[in-house]
C-alpha cells in the first residue's frame, strides 16, 4: 500500500458539497475581483488571529513582501530571520530592498533562537522576521522582549501556522496576535489551503492596514489615484469563497493532525534512530508538518521512496548557503544548528484524512529500515 505525502483528493471528496456551491455563488454573481467573500474572509482570519484587520493578497510570498515594502527599506537595511525556512521568507526581504541577516535556530523546535536574534541587532536592523516553522510558534514573548524596547517591528511568517497558539503569562496568544503584522499562505497544501494561490496579512495597526490595502492595489486608495507605487496582489474572490467554506473545518483538521502526530511519536518511542518533533510545552502545534530527525536520513529517504511512502525534506539547504545569497558571505559552519537540521530532517504524511492503516504503514516502513 502506497501512502502519499499529501492527499488533497481525499479532502475534496469530504467537502466538495460545501465548497462547490460557494464557488458557484461567485460564478453566478460574476464578482471575481474583490467580491464580498474577500472582506468576509479577511474579518474571519483577523478574528482567528486576535487581530483587527485582514488584508487578502495573492500569496503568502506577497503577504511577506507587502509589509516589508511598507517599511521603505533603504540599501543596507537589515531584517533578521531564520535560515531554516521556505525560500520566500528571505526572498521577500531581498525583493523589498533589504538585506537578510540569518541567525541560528533552536535545535529542538527548529525555530529562530531569540538569543541569536539579540546578538545580531545593529543600528541598521529594521525588522525581525520569525517563522512559526512546521506549525508551532516561535518564542514570541522572548522576541518581543528584544524588539519592543528597541522599537523594531516583528513580522510573523505564519504561513505554516494558521490557528497555532502559545501560552504566554498564562494566556493563549494566537499566531498573528503579537507581531506588528503577520503573513499567512493559503497554498493548497497548507492546513487551510485554497484551490490555487492565496495569502493574507493580519495586523492590529490601523495605519499599516490602510497602507497594505493601498500597496496591494497599485498604491492608491481611490481608483486611478496613486499615492505611491504598489502592485496587483489581490486575493481572488473564488479562492476567498473556497477558504470561507473550508474555514469551519480548520480546527478539527488541525486537531486530527495533532492526533496523528501523537500516534507517530508513541510509535517511534523505541526507535532510537528517530527523534520525533519536540513540542514546546507552551505551544499548541498545528502540525502543518510532522518532521523527525533521522539517522542516515538520505538512506531512509531512499528506502521510503522504494516502499511507496510519501516523505519530503523541508529544507535540504539552509538559506544562508543558497547560491543566490553567496554575496552575503556566510561560510559553511556559521549557523551549525540550521546546517545540522538540514542534514537530518525528514517530514512524514500528516494530513487529517490519513487512516490508521496508513499511519501504521508509515511506522512499519521506518521501523523496517532501522531493524
Ligand atoms: C514559511 C513560509 N513562508 C512563506 C511561504 C510562501 O507562501 P506562498 O507559497 O503562498 O507564496 C510559505 C509557503 O509556501 C512558507 O511555508
Tab-separated table of C-alpha atoms and ligand atoms in Angstrom:
chain	number	residue	atom	x	y	z
A	1	UNK	CA	0.000	0.000	0.000
A	2	UNK	CA	1.373	3.382	-1.015
A	3	UNK	CA	0.866	6.334	1.328
A	4	UNK	CA	1.122	9.729	-0.350
A	5	UNK	CA	2.746	12.650	1.461
A	6	UNK	CA	-0.434	14.613	0.892
A	7	UNK	CA	-3.852	13.603	-0.449
A	8	UNK	CA	-5.888	16.652	-1.378
A	9	UNK	CA	-8.347	14.488	-3.306
A	10	UNK	CA	-9.399	12.794	-0.053
A	11	UNK	CA	-10.248	16.177	1.446
A	12	UNK	CA	-12.005	17.281	-1.727
A	13	UNK	CA	-14.306	14.258	-1.543
A	14	UNK	CA	-15.275	15.128	2.021
A	15	UNK	CA	-16.068	18.825	1.496
A	16	UNK	CA	-16.995	19.345	-2.133
A	17	UNK	CA	-20.702	19.660	-1.350
A	18	UNK	CA	-19.892	22.671	0.818
A	19	UNK	CA	-17.234	24.269	-1.354
A	20	UNK	CA	-18.647	23.876	-4.857
A	21	UNK	CA	-21.909	25.767	-4.132
A	22	UNK	CA	-19.879	28.571	-2.517
A	23	UNK	CA	-17.773	28.811	-5.660
A	24	UNK	CA	-20.853	28.725	-7.862
A	25	UNK	CA	-22.326	31.680	-5.995
A	26	UNK	CA	-19.277	33.707	-7.061
A	27	UNK	CA	-19.613	32.461	-10.613
A	28	UNK	CA	-23.296	33.334	-10.729
A	29	UNK	CA	-22.714	36.887	-9.489
A	30	UNK	CA	-19.555	37.230	-11.651
A	31	UNK	CA	-17.898	39.231	-8.848
A	32	UNK	CA	-14.470	37.759	-9.385
A	33	UNK	CA	-12.460	40.757	-8.211
A	34	UNK	CA	-12.825	41.860	-4.576
A	35	UNK	CA	-16.271	40.324	-4.238
A	36	UNK	CA	-17.958	40.082	-0.813
A	37	UNK	CA	-16.207	36.813	0.101
A	38	UNK	CA	-12.882	38.685	0.317
A	39	UNK	CA	-13.784	41.106	3.161
A	40	UNK	CA	-15.741	38.313	4.877
A	41	UNK	CA	-12.691	36.076	4.898
A	42	UNK	CA	-10.471	38.987	5.969
A	43	UNK	CA	-12.712	39.540	9.000
A	44	UNK	CA	-12.730	35.819	9.876
A	45	UNK	CA	-8.969	35.362	9.628
A	46	UNK	CA	-8.357	38.549	11.625
A	47	UNK	CA	-10.693	37.219	14.346
A	48	UNK	CA	-8.903	33.867	14.406
A	49	UNK	CA	-5.613	35.752	14.817
A	50	UNK	CA	-6.935	38.064	17.583
A	51	UNK	CA	-6.096	40.932	15.212
A	52	UNK	CA	-8.121	43.881	13.936
A	53	UNK	CA	-7.520	43.781	10.186
A	54	UNK	CA	-7.098	41.182	7.477
A	55	UNK	CA	-5.713	42.191	4.097
A	56	UNK	CA	-6.095	39.474	1.481
A	57	UNK	CA	-3.386	39.219	-1.142
A	58	UNK	CA	-2.222	36.949	-3.925
A	59	UNK	CA	0.085	34.588	-1.978
A	60	UNK	CA	1.977	34.043	1.241
A	61	UNK	CA	5.020	35.417	-0.535
A	62	UNK	CA	3.206	38.705	-1.149
A	63	UNK	CA	1.897	38.669	2.421
A	64	UNK	CA	5.575	38.914	3.457
A	65	UNK	CA	6.656	41.254	0.664
A	66	UNK	CA	3.982	43.947	1.103
A	67	UNK	CA	4.711	44.659	4.814
A	68	UNK	CA	8.430	44.719	4.052
A	69	UNK	CA	7.706	47.242	1.270
A	70	UNK	CA	5.727	49.255	3.802
A	71	UNK	CA	8.935	49.597	5.859
A	72	UNK	CA	10.503	51.615	2.978
A	73	UNK	CA	13.801	49.794	3.333
A	74	UNK	CA	16.924	51.500	2.080
A	75	UNK	CA	20.019	49.693	0.779
A	76	UNK	CA	21.851	48.173	3.724
A	77	UNK	CA	18.780	47.959	5.950
A	78	UNK	CA	18.725	44.620	7.734
A	79	UNK	CA	15.963	42.160	8.536
A	80	UNK	CA	16.855	39.353	10.937
A	81	UNK	CA	15.402	35.971	10.104
A	82	UNK	CA	15.967	32.226	10.188
A	83	UNK	CA	17.853	30.341	7.503
A	84	UNK	CA	15.760	27.226	8.132
A	85	UNK	CA	12.548	28.059	6.312
A	86	UNK	CA	10.933	28.113	2.904
A	87	UNK	CA	12.774	30.343	0.455
A	88	UNK	CA	10.043	33.009	0.301
A	89	UNK	CA	10.893	34.315	3.783
A	90	UNK	CA	14.302	35.575	2.721
A	91	UNK	CA	13.361	36.148	-0.914
A	92	UNK	CA	10.807	38.722	0.221
A	93	UNK	CA	13.454	40.596	2.242
A	94	UNK	CA	15.694	40.763	-0.823
A	95	UNK	CA	12.860	41.814	-3.126
A	96	UNK	CA	11.837	44.590	-0.731
A	97	UNK	CA	15.354	46.016	-0.977
A	98	UNK	CA	16.624	44.791	2.390
A	99	UNK	CA	19.470	42.561	3.488
A	100	UNK	CA	18.602	39.268	5.146
A	101	UNK	CA	20.567	38.648	8.348
A	102	UNK	CA	20.410	34.951	9.122
A	103	UNK	CA	20.713	33.688	12.690
A	104	UNK	CA	20.700	30.167	14.030
A	105	UNK	CA	17.758	28.096	15.243
A	106	UNK	CA	16.879	26.227	18.410
A	107	UNK	CA	17.728	22.572	17.803
A	108	UNK	CA	14.575	21.161	19.383
A	109	UNK	CA	11.802	23.274	17.829
A	110	UNK	CA	13.731	24.304	14.680
A	111	UNK	CA	12.505	27.885	15.299
A	112	UNK	CA	14.654	31.012	15.409
A	113	UNK	CA	16.820	31.338	18.523
A	114	UNK	CA	15.913	34.585	20.340
A	115	UNK	CA	19.377	34.881	21.919
A	116	UNK	CA	20.906	34.762	18.447
A	117	UNK	CA	18.452	37.431	17.287
A	118	UNK	CA	19.549	39.721	20.102
A	119	UNK	CA	23.217	39.282	19.223
A	120	UNK	CA	22.514	40.156	15.586
A	121	UNK	CA	20.830	43.503	16.202
A	122	UNK	CA	22.635	46.529	14.750
A	123	UNK	CA	21.629	50.152	14.147
A	124	UNK	CA	20.504	49.019	10.660
A	125	UNK	CA	18.034	46.390	11.955
A	126	UNK	CA	14.612	47.356	10.591
A	127	UNK	CA	12.594	44.230	11.385
A	128	UNK	CA	12.711	40.763	12.918
A	129	UNK	CA	11.019	38.001	10.965
A	130	UNK	CA	10.437	34.788	12.919
A	131	UNK	CA	8.864	31.831	11.117
A	132	UNK	CA	6.461	29.576	13.026
A	133	UNK	CA	8.002	26.563	11.367
A	134	UNK	CA	6.032	23.390	10.663
A	135	UNK	CA	3.080	24.844	12.626
A	136	UNK	CA	4.441	25.730	16.059
A	137	UNK	CA	5.011	29.272	17.195
A	138	UNK	CA	8.436	30.727	17.807
A	139	UNK	CA	9.173	32.099	21.294
A	140	UNK	CA	7.254	35.324	20.652
A	141	UNK	CA	7.454	36.597	24.243
A	142	UNK	CA	11.243	36.486	24.147
A	143	UNK	CA	11.368	38.090	20.710
A	144	UNK	CA	9.040	40.866	21.913
A	145	UNK	CA	11.292	41.483	24.929
A	146	UNK	CA	14.125	42.087	22.486
A	147	UNK	CA	12.169	44.021	19.853
A	148	UNK	CA	9.827	46.266	21.834
A	149	UNK	CA	12.334	48.372	23.796
A	150	UNK	CA	14.217	48.969	20.545
A	151	UNK	CA	11.010	49.699	18.583
A	152	UNK	CA	11.851	47.063	16.000
A	153	UNK	CA	8.738	45.665	14.295
A	154	UNK	CA	8.185	41.905	14.212
A	155	UNK	CA	6.796	40.388	11.023
A	156	UNK	CA	5.472	36.905	11.803
A	157	UNK	CA	5.799	34.414	8.989
A	158	UNK	CA	2.826	32.263	9.976
A	159	UNK	CA	2.465	30.761	6.507
A	160	UNK	CA	2.650	27.301	8.087
A	161	UNK	CA	0.910	28.139	11.347
A	162	UNK	CA	-2.651	29.391	10.903
A	163	UNK	CA	-4.540	28.735	14.128
A	164	UNK	CA	-1.418	27.913	16.181
A	165	UNK	CA	-1.374	29.213	19.759
A	166	UNK	CA	1.091	29.747	22.576
A	167	UNK	CA	0.527	30.350	26.275
A	168	UNK	CA	2.245	33.483	27.462
A	169	UNK	CA	1.803	34.594	31.086
A	170	UNK	CA	-0.991	32.053	31.458
A	171	UNK	CA	-2.988	33.223	28.427
A	172	UNK	CA	-3.419	31.752	24.978
A	173	UNK	CA	-1.980	34.090	22.358
A	174	UNK	CA	-2.594	33.352	18.694
A	175	UNK	CA	-0.243	33.355	15.763
A	176	UNK	CA	-0.859	36.768	14.245
A	177	UNK	CA	-1.715	38.447	17.540
A	178	UNK	CA	1.615	39.702	18.811
A	179	UNK	CA	3.646	40.752	15.786
A	180	UNK	CA	3.317	44.092	14.013
A	181	UNK	CA	1.974	42.209	11.013
A	182	UNK	CA	1.623	38.523	10.175
A	183	UNK	CA	1.687	36.668	6.875
A	184	UNK	CA	-0.440	33.648	6.007
A	185	UNK	CA	-0.296	31.440	2.933
A	186	UNK	CA	-3.273	29.592	1.515
A	187	UNK	CA	-1.154	27.418	-0.776
A	188	UNK	CA	-3.256	24.264	-1.383
A	189	UNK	CA	-1.123	22.034	0.884
A	190	UNK	CA	-1.483	24.300	3.925
A	191	UNK	CA	-3.784	23.416	6.853
A	192	UNK	CA	-6.187	25.953	5.331
A	193	UNK	CA	-5.487	25.635	1.617
A	194	UNK	CA	-7.157	27.375	-1.309
A	195	UNK	CA	-7.720	25.778	-4.697
A	196	UNK	CA	-4.899	27.865	-6.089
A	197	UNK	CA	-2.642	30.578	-4.692
A	198	UNK	CA	-3.717	32.985	-1.992
A	199	UNK	CA	-2.433	34.808	1.060
A	200	UNK	CA	-3.372	37.236	3.796
A	201	UNK	CA	-1.767	39.760	6.105
A	202	UNK	CA	-3.263	40.424	9.535
A	203	UNK	CA	-2.452	43.349	11.799
A	204	UNK	CA	-3.930	45.466	14.562
A	205	UNK	CA	-2.113	48.589	13.335
A	206	UNK	CA	-4.777	50.703	11.575
A	207	UNK	CA	-2.273	52.759	9.595
A	208	UNK	CA	-0.399	49.657	8.453
A	209	UNK	CA	-3.643	48.021	7.297
A	210	UNK	CA	-4.552	51.088	5.266
A	211	UNK	CA	-1.123	51.225	3.662
A	212	UNK	CA	-1.127	47.488	2.881
A	213	UNK	CA	-4.562	47.769	1.259
A	214	UNK	CA	-3.134	50.510	-0.953
A	215	UNK	CA	0.035	48.604	-1.776
A	216	UNK	CA	-1.915	45.551	-2.954
A	217	UNK	CA	-3.905	47.773	-5.350
A	218	UNK	CA	-1.264	49.764	-7.229
A	219	UNK	CA	-0.698	52.148	-4.359
A	220	UNK	CA	-3.988	54.026	-4.479
A	221	UNK	CA	-6.924	54.113	-2.081
A	222	UNK	CA	-9.049	55.581	-4.885
A	223	UNK	CA	-9.116	54.120	-8.389
A	224	UNK	CA	-6.733	55.884	-10.802
A	225	UNK	CA	-5.203	57.973	-7.980
A	226	UNK	CA	-1.802	56.656	-6.968
A	227	UNK	CA	-0.202	57.902	-3.771
A	228	UNK	CA	2.708	55.529	-4.249
A	229	UNK	CA	3.691	52.658	-6.494
A	230	UNK	CA	2.106	49.401	-5.415
A	231	UNK	CA	1.250	46.248	-7.278
A	232	UNK	CA	-1.651	43.962	-8.157
A	233	UNK	CA	-1.828	41.457	-5.334
A	234	UNK	CA	-5.498	40.848	-4.650
A	235	UNK	CA	-6.927	37.679	-3.173
A	236	UNK	CA	-9.149	36.098	-5.815
A	237	UNK	CA	-12.842	36.050	-4.814
A	238	UNK	CA	-13.193	32.411	-5.898
A	239	UNK	CA	-10.344	31.492	-3.558
A	240	UNK	CA	-11.870	33.520	-0.722
A	241	UNK	CA	-15.144	31.609	-1.220
A	242	UNK	CA	-13.322	28.272	-1.099
A	243	UNK	CA	-11.480	29.318	2.054
A	244	UNK	CA	-14.631	30.578	3.788
A	245	UNK	CA	-16.303	27.235	3.128
A	246	UNK	CA	-13.277	25.327	4.447
A	247	UNK	CA	-12.597	27.530	7.475
A	248	UNK	CA	-15.191	25.914	9.813
A	249	UNK	CA	-13.232	22.646	9.454
A	250	UNK	CA	-9.804	24.087	10.231
A	251	UNK	CA	-9.759	23.494	13.994
A	252	UNK	CA	-10.904	19.855	13.620
A	253	UNK	CA	-8.393	19.232	10.827
A	254	UNK	CA	-5.539	20.582	12.939
A	255	UNK	CA	-6.731	18.516	15.918
A	256	UNK	CA	-6.703	15.432	13.701
A	257	UNK	CA	-3.139	16.244	12.658
A	258	UNK	CA	-2.181	16.506	16.360
A	259	UNK	CA	-3.689	13.072	16.979
A	260	UNK	CA	-1.729	11.577	14.092
A	261	UNK	CA	1.415	13.249	15.418
A	262	UNK	CA	0.880	11.773	18.879
A	263	UNK	CA	0.366	8.344	17.303
A	264	UNK	CA	3.643	8.535	15.372
A	265	UNK	CA	5.527	9.888	18.361
A	266	UNK	CA	4.342	6.998	20.543
A	267	UNK	CA	5.223	4.515	17.805
A	268	UNK	CA	8.780	5.886	17.473
A	269	UNK	CA	9.465	5.805	21.223
A	270	UNK	CA	11.575	2.669	20.965
A	271	UNK	CA	13.308	3.627	17.712
A	272	UNK	CA	16.451	5.363	18.951
A	273	UNK	CA	17.481	6.434	15.452
A	274	UNK	CA	14.372	8.628	15.179
A	275	UNK	CA	13.869	11.855	17.126
A	276	UNK	CA	10.198	12.875	16.975
A	277	UNK	CA	9.376	16.592	16.777
A	278	UNK	CA	9.607	18.435	20.086
A	279	UNK	CA	6.560	20.438	21.034
A	280	UNK	CA	7.397	23.393	23.259
A	281	UNK	CA	5.238	22.987	26.387
A	282	UNK	CA	3.796	26.478	25.825
A	283	UNK	CA	2.642	25.682	22.299
A	284	UNK	CA	-0.383	24.193	20.648
A	285	UNK	CA	1.153	22.867	17.439
A	286	UNK	CA	-0.965	22.627	14.290
A	287	UNK	CA	1.389	20.095	12.672
A	288	UNK	CA	1.476	21.523	9.208
A	289	UNK	CA	4.407	19.129	9.005
A	290	UNK	CA	5.445	16.195	11.169
A	291	UNK	CA	9.203	16.402	10.936
A	292	UNK	CA	11.574	13.958	12.565
A	293	UNK	CA	15.338	13.890	12.821
A	294	UNK	CA	16.527	10.597	11.433
A	295	UNK	CA	19.891	8.848	11.491
A	296	UNK	CA	21.154	8.018	7.996
A	297	UNK	CA	18.458	10.317	6.666
A	298	UNK	CA	19.353	10.049	2.981
A	299	UNK	CA	19.317	6.246	3.085
A	300	UNK	CA	15.992	6.312	4.938
A	301	UNK	CA	14.640	8.592	2.248
A	302	UNK	CA	15.655	6.155	-0.488
A	303	UNK	CA	14.064	3.313	1.474
A	304	UNK	CA	10.761	5.177	1.905
A	305	UNK	CA	10.737	6.002	-1.780
A	306	UNK	CA	11.150	2.353	-2.635
A	307	UNK	CA	8.366	1.433	-0.209
A	308	UNK	CA	5.936	3.956	-1.692
A	309	UNK	CA	5.781	6.018	1.489
A	310	UNK	CA	5.443	9.758	0.948
A	311	UNK	CA	8.072	11.980	2.541
A	312	UNK	CA	9.934	15.219	1.904
A	313	UNK	CA	12.928	17.082	3.227
A	314	UNK	CA	11.958	20.581	4.351
A	315	UNK	CA	14.608	22.024	3.845
A	316	UNK	CA	17.769	20.418	2.480
A	317	UNK	CA	19.850	23.595	2.081
A	318	UNK	CA	19.597	26.369	4.665
A	319	UNK	CA	19.079	29.752	3.060
A	320	UNK	CA	22.426	31.220	4.128
A	321	UNK	CA	24.071	28.539	1.952
A	322	UNK	CA	21.958	29.145	-1.158
A	323	UNK	CA	23.939	30.336	-4.188
A	324	UNK	CA	21.735	33.432	-4.536
A	325	UNK	CA	22.847	34.615	-1.083
A	326	UNK	CA	26.547	33.803	-1.538
A	327	UNK	CA	27.259	37.542	-1.676
A	328	UNK	CA	26.204	37.777	1.982
A	329	UNK	CA	29.319	35.801	2.866
A	330	UNK	CA	28.035	33.098	5.213
A	331	UNK	CA	30.509	30.226	5.265
A	332	UNK	CA	29.709	26.593	5.924
A	333	UNK	CA	29.603	26.016	9.695
A	334	UNK	CA	28.475	29.539	10.534
A	335	UNK	CA	24.945	28.502	11.598
A	336	UNK	CA	25.570	24.969	12.803
A	337	UNK	CA	22.122	24.126	14.175
A	338	UNK	CA	20.398	25.022	10.921
A	339	UNK	CA	23.007	23.125	8.920
A	340	UNK	CA	22.672	20.057	11.144
A	341	UNK	CA	18.880	20.157	10.907
A	342	UNK	CA	19.039	20.387	7.107
A	343	UNK	CA	21.083	17.167	7.063
A	344	UNK	CA	18.834	15.255	9.471
A	345	UNK	CA	15.174	16.200	8.963
A	346	UNK	CA	12.514	14.357	7.054
A	347	UNK	CA	8.772	15.044	7.065
A	348	UNK	CA	6.138	12.294	7.014
A	349	UNK	CA	2.493	12.209	5.859
A	350	UNK	CA	0.332	14.040	8.429
A	351	UNK	CA	-2.809	15.191	6.553
A	352	UNK	CA	-6.056	14.820	8.529
A	353	UNK	CA	-7.648	12.194	6.297
A	354	UNK	CA	-4.881	9.604	6.908
A	355	UNK	CA	-6.314	6.299	8.120
A	356	UNK	CA	-4.936	4.183	10.955
A	357	UNK	CA	-3.811	1.623	8.378
A	358	UNK	CA	-1.861	4.293	6.506
A	359	UNK	CA	-0.248	5.573	9.714
A	360	UNK	CA	0.778	2.025	10.585
A	361	UNK	CA	2.236	1.563	7.120
A	362	UNK	CA	4.428	4.667	7.578
A	363	UNK	CA	5.535	3.457	11.008
A	364	UNK	CA	6.360	-0.042	9.801
A	365	UNK	CA	8.261	1.379	6.814
A	366	UNK	CA	10.503	3.347	9.154
A	367	UNK	CA	10.876	0.596	11.731
A	368	UNK	CA	11.716	-1.813	8.925
A	369	UNK	CA	14.585	0.404	7.791
A	370	UNK	CA	16.249	0.514	11.203
A	371	UNK	CA	15.665	-3.132	12.136
B	1	LIG	C1	7.311	29.588	5.848
B	1	LIG	C2	6.718	30.005	4.547
B	1	LIG	N1	6.846	31.287	4.155
B	1	LIG	C3	6.305	31.722	3.009
B	1	LIG	C4	5.608	30.882	2.168
B	1	LIG	C5	5.102	31.415	0.883
B	1	LIG	O1	3.746	31.208	0.665
B	1	LIG	P1	3.170	31.077	-0.822
B	1	LIG	O2	3.608	29.766	-1.367
B	1	LIG	O3	1.689	31.149	-0.610
B	1	LIG	O4	3.666	32.229	-1.616
B	1	LIG	C6	5.429	29.549	2.557
B	1	LIG	C7	4.639	28.583	1.789
B	1	LIG	O5	4.769	28.101	0.752
B	1	LIG	C8	6.027	29.093	3.752
B	1	LIG	O6	5.922	27.813	4.131
